[in-house]
Tab-separated table of C-alpha atoms in Angstrom:
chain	number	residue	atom	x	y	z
A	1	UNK	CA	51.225	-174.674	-80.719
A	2	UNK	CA	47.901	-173.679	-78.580
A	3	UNK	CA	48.765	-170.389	-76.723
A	4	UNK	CA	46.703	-170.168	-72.802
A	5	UNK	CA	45.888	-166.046	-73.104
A	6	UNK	CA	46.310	-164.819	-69.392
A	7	UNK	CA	44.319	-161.638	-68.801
A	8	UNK	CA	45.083	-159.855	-65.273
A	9	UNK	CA	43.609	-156.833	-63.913
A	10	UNK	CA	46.225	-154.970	-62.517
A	11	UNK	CA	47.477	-151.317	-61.374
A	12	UNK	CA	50.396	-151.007	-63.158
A	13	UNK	CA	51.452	-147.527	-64.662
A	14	UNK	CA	53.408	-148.633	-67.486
A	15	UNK	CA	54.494	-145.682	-69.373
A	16	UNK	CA	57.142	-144.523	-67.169
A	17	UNK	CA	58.432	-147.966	-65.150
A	18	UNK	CA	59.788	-150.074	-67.389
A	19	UNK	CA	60.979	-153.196	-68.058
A	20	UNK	CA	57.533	-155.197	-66.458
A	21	UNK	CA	58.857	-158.382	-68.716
A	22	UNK	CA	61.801	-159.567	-69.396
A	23	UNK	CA	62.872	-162.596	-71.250
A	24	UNK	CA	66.221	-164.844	-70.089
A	25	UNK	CA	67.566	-168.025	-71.137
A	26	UNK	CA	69.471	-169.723	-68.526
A	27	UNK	CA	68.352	-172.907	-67.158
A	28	UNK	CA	65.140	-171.986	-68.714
A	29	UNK	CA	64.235	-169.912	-71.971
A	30	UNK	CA	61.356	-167.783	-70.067
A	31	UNK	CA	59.809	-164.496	-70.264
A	32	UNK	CA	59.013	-162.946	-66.483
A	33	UNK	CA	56.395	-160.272	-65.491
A	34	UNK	CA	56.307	-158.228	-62.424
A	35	UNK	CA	52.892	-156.164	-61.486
A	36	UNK	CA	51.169	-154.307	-59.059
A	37	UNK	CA	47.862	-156.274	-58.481
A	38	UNK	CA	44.237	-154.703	-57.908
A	39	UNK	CA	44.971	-155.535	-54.253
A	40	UNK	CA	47.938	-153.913	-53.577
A	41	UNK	CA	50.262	-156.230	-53.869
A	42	UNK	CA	53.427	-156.999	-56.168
A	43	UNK	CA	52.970	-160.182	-58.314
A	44	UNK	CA	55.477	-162.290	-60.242
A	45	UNK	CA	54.836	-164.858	-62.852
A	46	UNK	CA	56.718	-166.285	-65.900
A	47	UNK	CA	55.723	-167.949	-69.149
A	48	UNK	CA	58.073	-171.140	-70.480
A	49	UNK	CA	58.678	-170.818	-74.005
A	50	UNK	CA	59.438	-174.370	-74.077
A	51	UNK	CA	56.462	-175.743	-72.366
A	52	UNK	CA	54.033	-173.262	-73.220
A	53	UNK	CA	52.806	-172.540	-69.995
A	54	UNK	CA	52.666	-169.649	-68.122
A	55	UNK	CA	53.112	-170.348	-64.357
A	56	UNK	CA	51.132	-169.500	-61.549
A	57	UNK	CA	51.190	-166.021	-60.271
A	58	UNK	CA	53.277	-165.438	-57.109
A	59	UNK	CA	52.578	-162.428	-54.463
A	60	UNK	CA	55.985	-161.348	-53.626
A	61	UNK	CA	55.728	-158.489	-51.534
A	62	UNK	CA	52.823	-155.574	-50.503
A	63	UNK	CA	53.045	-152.768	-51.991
A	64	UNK	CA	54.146	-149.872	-49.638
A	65	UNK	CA	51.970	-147.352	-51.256
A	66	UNK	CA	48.398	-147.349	-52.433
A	67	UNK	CA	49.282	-145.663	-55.722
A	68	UNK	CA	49.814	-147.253	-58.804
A	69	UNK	CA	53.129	-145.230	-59.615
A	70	UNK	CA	54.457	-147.653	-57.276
A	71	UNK	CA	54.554	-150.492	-60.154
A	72	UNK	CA	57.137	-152.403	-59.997
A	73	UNK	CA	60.179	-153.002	-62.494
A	74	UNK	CA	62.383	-155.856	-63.054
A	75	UNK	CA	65.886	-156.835	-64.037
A	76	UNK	CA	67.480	-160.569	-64.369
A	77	UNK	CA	71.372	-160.232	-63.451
A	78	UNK	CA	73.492	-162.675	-65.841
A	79	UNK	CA	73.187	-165.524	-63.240
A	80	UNK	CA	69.526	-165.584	-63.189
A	81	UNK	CA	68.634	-163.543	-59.985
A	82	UNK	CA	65.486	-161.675	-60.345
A	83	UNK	CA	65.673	-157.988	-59.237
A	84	UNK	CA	62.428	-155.951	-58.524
A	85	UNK	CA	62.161	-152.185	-58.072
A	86	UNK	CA	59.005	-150.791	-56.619
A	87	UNK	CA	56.981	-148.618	-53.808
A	88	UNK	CA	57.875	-145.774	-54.551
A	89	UNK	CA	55.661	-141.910	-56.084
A	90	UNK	CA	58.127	-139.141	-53.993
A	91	UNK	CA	59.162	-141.777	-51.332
A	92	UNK	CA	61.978	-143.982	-50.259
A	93	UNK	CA	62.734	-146.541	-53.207
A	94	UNK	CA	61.971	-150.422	-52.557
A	95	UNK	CA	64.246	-153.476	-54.122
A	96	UNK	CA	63.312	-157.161	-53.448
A	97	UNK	CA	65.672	-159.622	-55.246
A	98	UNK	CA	65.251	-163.246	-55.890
A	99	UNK	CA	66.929	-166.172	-53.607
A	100	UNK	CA	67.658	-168.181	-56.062
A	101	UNK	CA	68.180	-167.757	-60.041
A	102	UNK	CA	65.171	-168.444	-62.319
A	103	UNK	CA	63.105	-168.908	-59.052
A	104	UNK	CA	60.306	-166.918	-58.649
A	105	UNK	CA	58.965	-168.532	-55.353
A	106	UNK	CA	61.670	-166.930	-52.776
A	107	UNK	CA	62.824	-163.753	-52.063
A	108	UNK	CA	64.952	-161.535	-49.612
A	109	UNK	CA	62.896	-158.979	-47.344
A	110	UNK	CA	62.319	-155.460	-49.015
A	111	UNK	CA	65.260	-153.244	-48.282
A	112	UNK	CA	64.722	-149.120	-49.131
A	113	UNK	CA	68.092	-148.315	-51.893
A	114	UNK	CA	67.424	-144.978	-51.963
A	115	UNK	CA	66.030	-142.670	-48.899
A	116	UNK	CA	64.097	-139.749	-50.118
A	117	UNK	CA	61.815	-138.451	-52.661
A	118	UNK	CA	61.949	-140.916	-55.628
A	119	UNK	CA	59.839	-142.432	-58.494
A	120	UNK	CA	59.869	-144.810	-61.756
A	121	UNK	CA	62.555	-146.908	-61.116
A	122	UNK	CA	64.594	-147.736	-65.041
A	123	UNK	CA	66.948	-150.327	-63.703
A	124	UNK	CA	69.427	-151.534	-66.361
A	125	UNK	CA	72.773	-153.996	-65.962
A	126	UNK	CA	76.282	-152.824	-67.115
A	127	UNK	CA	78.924	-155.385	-67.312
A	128	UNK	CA	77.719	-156.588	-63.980
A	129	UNK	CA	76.941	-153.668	-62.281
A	130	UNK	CA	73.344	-153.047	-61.675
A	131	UNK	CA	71.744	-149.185	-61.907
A	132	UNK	CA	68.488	-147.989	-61.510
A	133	UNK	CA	67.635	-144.693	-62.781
A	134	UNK	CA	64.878	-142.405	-60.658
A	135	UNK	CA	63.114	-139.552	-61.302
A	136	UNK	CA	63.378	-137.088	-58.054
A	137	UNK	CA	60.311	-135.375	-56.687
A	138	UNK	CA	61.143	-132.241	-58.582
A	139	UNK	CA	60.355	-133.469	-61.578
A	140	UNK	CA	63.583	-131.760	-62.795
A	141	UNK	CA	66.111	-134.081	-61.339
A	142	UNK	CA	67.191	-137.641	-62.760
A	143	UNK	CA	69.728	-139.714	-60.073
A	144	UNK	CA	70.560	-143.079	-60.138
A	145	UNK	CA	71.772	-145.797	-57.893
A	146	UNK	CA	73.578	-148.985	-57.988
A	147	UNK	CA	74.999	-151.878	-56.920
A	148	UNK	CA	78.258	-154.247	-58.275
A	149	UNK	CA	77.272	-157.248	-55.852
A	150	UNK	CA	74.363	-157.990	-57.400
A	151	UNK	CA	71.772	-156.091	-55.021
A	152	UNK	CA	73.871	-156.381	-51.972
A	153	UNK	CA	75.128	-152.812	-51.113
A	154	UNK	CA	73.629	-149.770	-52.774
A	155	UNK	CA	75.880	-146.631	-53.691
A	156	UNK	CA	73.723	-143.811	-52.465
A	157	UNK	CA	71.676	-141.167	-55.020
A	158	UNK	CA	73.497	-139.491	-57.460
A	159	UNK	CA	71.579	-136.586	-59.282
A	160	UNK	CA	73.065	-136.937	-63.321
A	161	UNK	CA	70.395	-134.765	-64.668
A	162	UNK	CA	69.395	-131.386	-63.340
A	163	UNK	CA	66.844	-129.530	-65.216
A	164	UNK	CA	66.672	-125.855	-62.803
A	165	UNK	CA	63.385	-125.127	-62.855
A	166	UNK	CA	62.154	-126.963	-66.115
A	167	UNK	CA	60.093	-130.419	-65.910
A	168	UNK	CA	61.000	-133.914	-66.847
A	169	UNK	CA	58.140	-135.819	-66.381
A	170	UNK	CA	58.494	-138.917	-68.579
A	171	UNK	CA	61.609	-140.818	-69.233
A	172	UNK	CA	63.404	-144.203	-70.846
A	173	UNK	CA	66.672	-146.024	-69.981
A	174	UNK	CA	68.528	-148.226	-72.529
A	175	UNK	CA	71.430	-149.868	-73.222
A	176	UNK	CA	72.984	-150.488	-76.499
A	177	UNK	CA	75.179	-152.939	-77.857
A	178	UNK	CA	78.477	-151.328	-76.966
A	179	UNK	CA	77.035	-151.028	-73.330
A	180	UNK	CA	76.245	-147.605	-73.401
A	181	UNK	CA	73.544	-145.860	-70.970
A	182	UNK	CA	71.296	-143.675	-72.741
A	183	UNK	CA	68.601	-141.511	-71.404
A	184	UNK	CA	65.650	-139.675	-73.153
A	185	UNK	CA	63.196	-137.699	-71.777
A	186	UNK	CA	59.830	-136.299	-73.285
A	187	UNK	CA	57.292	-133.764	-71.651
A	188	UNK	CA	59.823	-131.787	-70.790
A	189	UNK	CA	58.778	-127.905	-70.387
A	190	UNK	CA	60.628	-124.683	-69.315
């Protein structure tokens, strides 16, 4: 089969907001990527595995900040809802989620899920429950948030990591198959 190649010049600051793509099978078997375009704003678009076609890219929302470490990242709940993190280097965190499942054309109005002083959003689901891991401005402090009603409510900051005066700069989030949270961290320096 005849792959389109897509090339987009964007702002996104990929090595510490992750996942930017994510692929779901629902009512569709696509692969969807969120970005922070050259004009400031957050873009959505998907590729259909069984078409072959990538769709056409969607501004969802402005970026609050000028600053590309306000990338955006993404997470698809089990029913298909499409969850974006994003606006935030030191600031107030942004969410946006998805009106309908697999639909990338409609979306609820920004809403801030966690006041403060907050960057690189790691958002990962656990049997249901959505959390999104942030780095805090200190560069020593890793909190998280999250929601059970699917982007609803938001629990507020809780700091799991606490370095004193050391530096955690760059982090990832996983989960493995028996649903555990795991956290590394590199660049870190006393």
């Amino acid at each position: 089969r005849r792959q389109r190649q897509m090339c987009i010049r964007d702002r996104t600051y990929p090595n510490t907001i992750s996942p930017q793509a994510v692929h779901f099978v629902g009512v569709y078997n696509r692969t969807y990527f969120a970005y922070l375009s050259y004009n400031w704003t957050i873009n959505i678009f998907y590729y259909d595995h069984d078409l072959g076609k990538f769709s056409d890219i969607i501004p969802i929302t402005s970026s609050i900040l000028k600053d590309e470490h306000a990338s955006p990242s993404l997470l698809i709940d089990n029913q298909g809802y499409l969850h974006v993190f994003y606006g935030s280097h030191n600031t107030d965190q942004y969410y946006i989620k998805s009106l309908e499942p697999e639909n990338i054309t409609a979306w609820t109005s920004p809403k801030v899920i966690a006041s403060g002083a907050y960057t690189y959003p790691q958002p990962v689901l656990r049997d249901g429950r959505i959390i999104v891991i942030l780095r805090g401005s200190s560069h020593a402090q890793q909190s998280y948030v999250y929601s059970d009603d699917r982007g609803n409510t938001w629990s507020t900051p809780k700091v799991f990591i606490d370095m004193g005066s050391g530096t955690c700069y760059r982090y990832d989030v996983f989960l493995d198959a028996n649903s555990y949270i795991h956290v590394v961290w590199t660049s870190c320096m006393q």
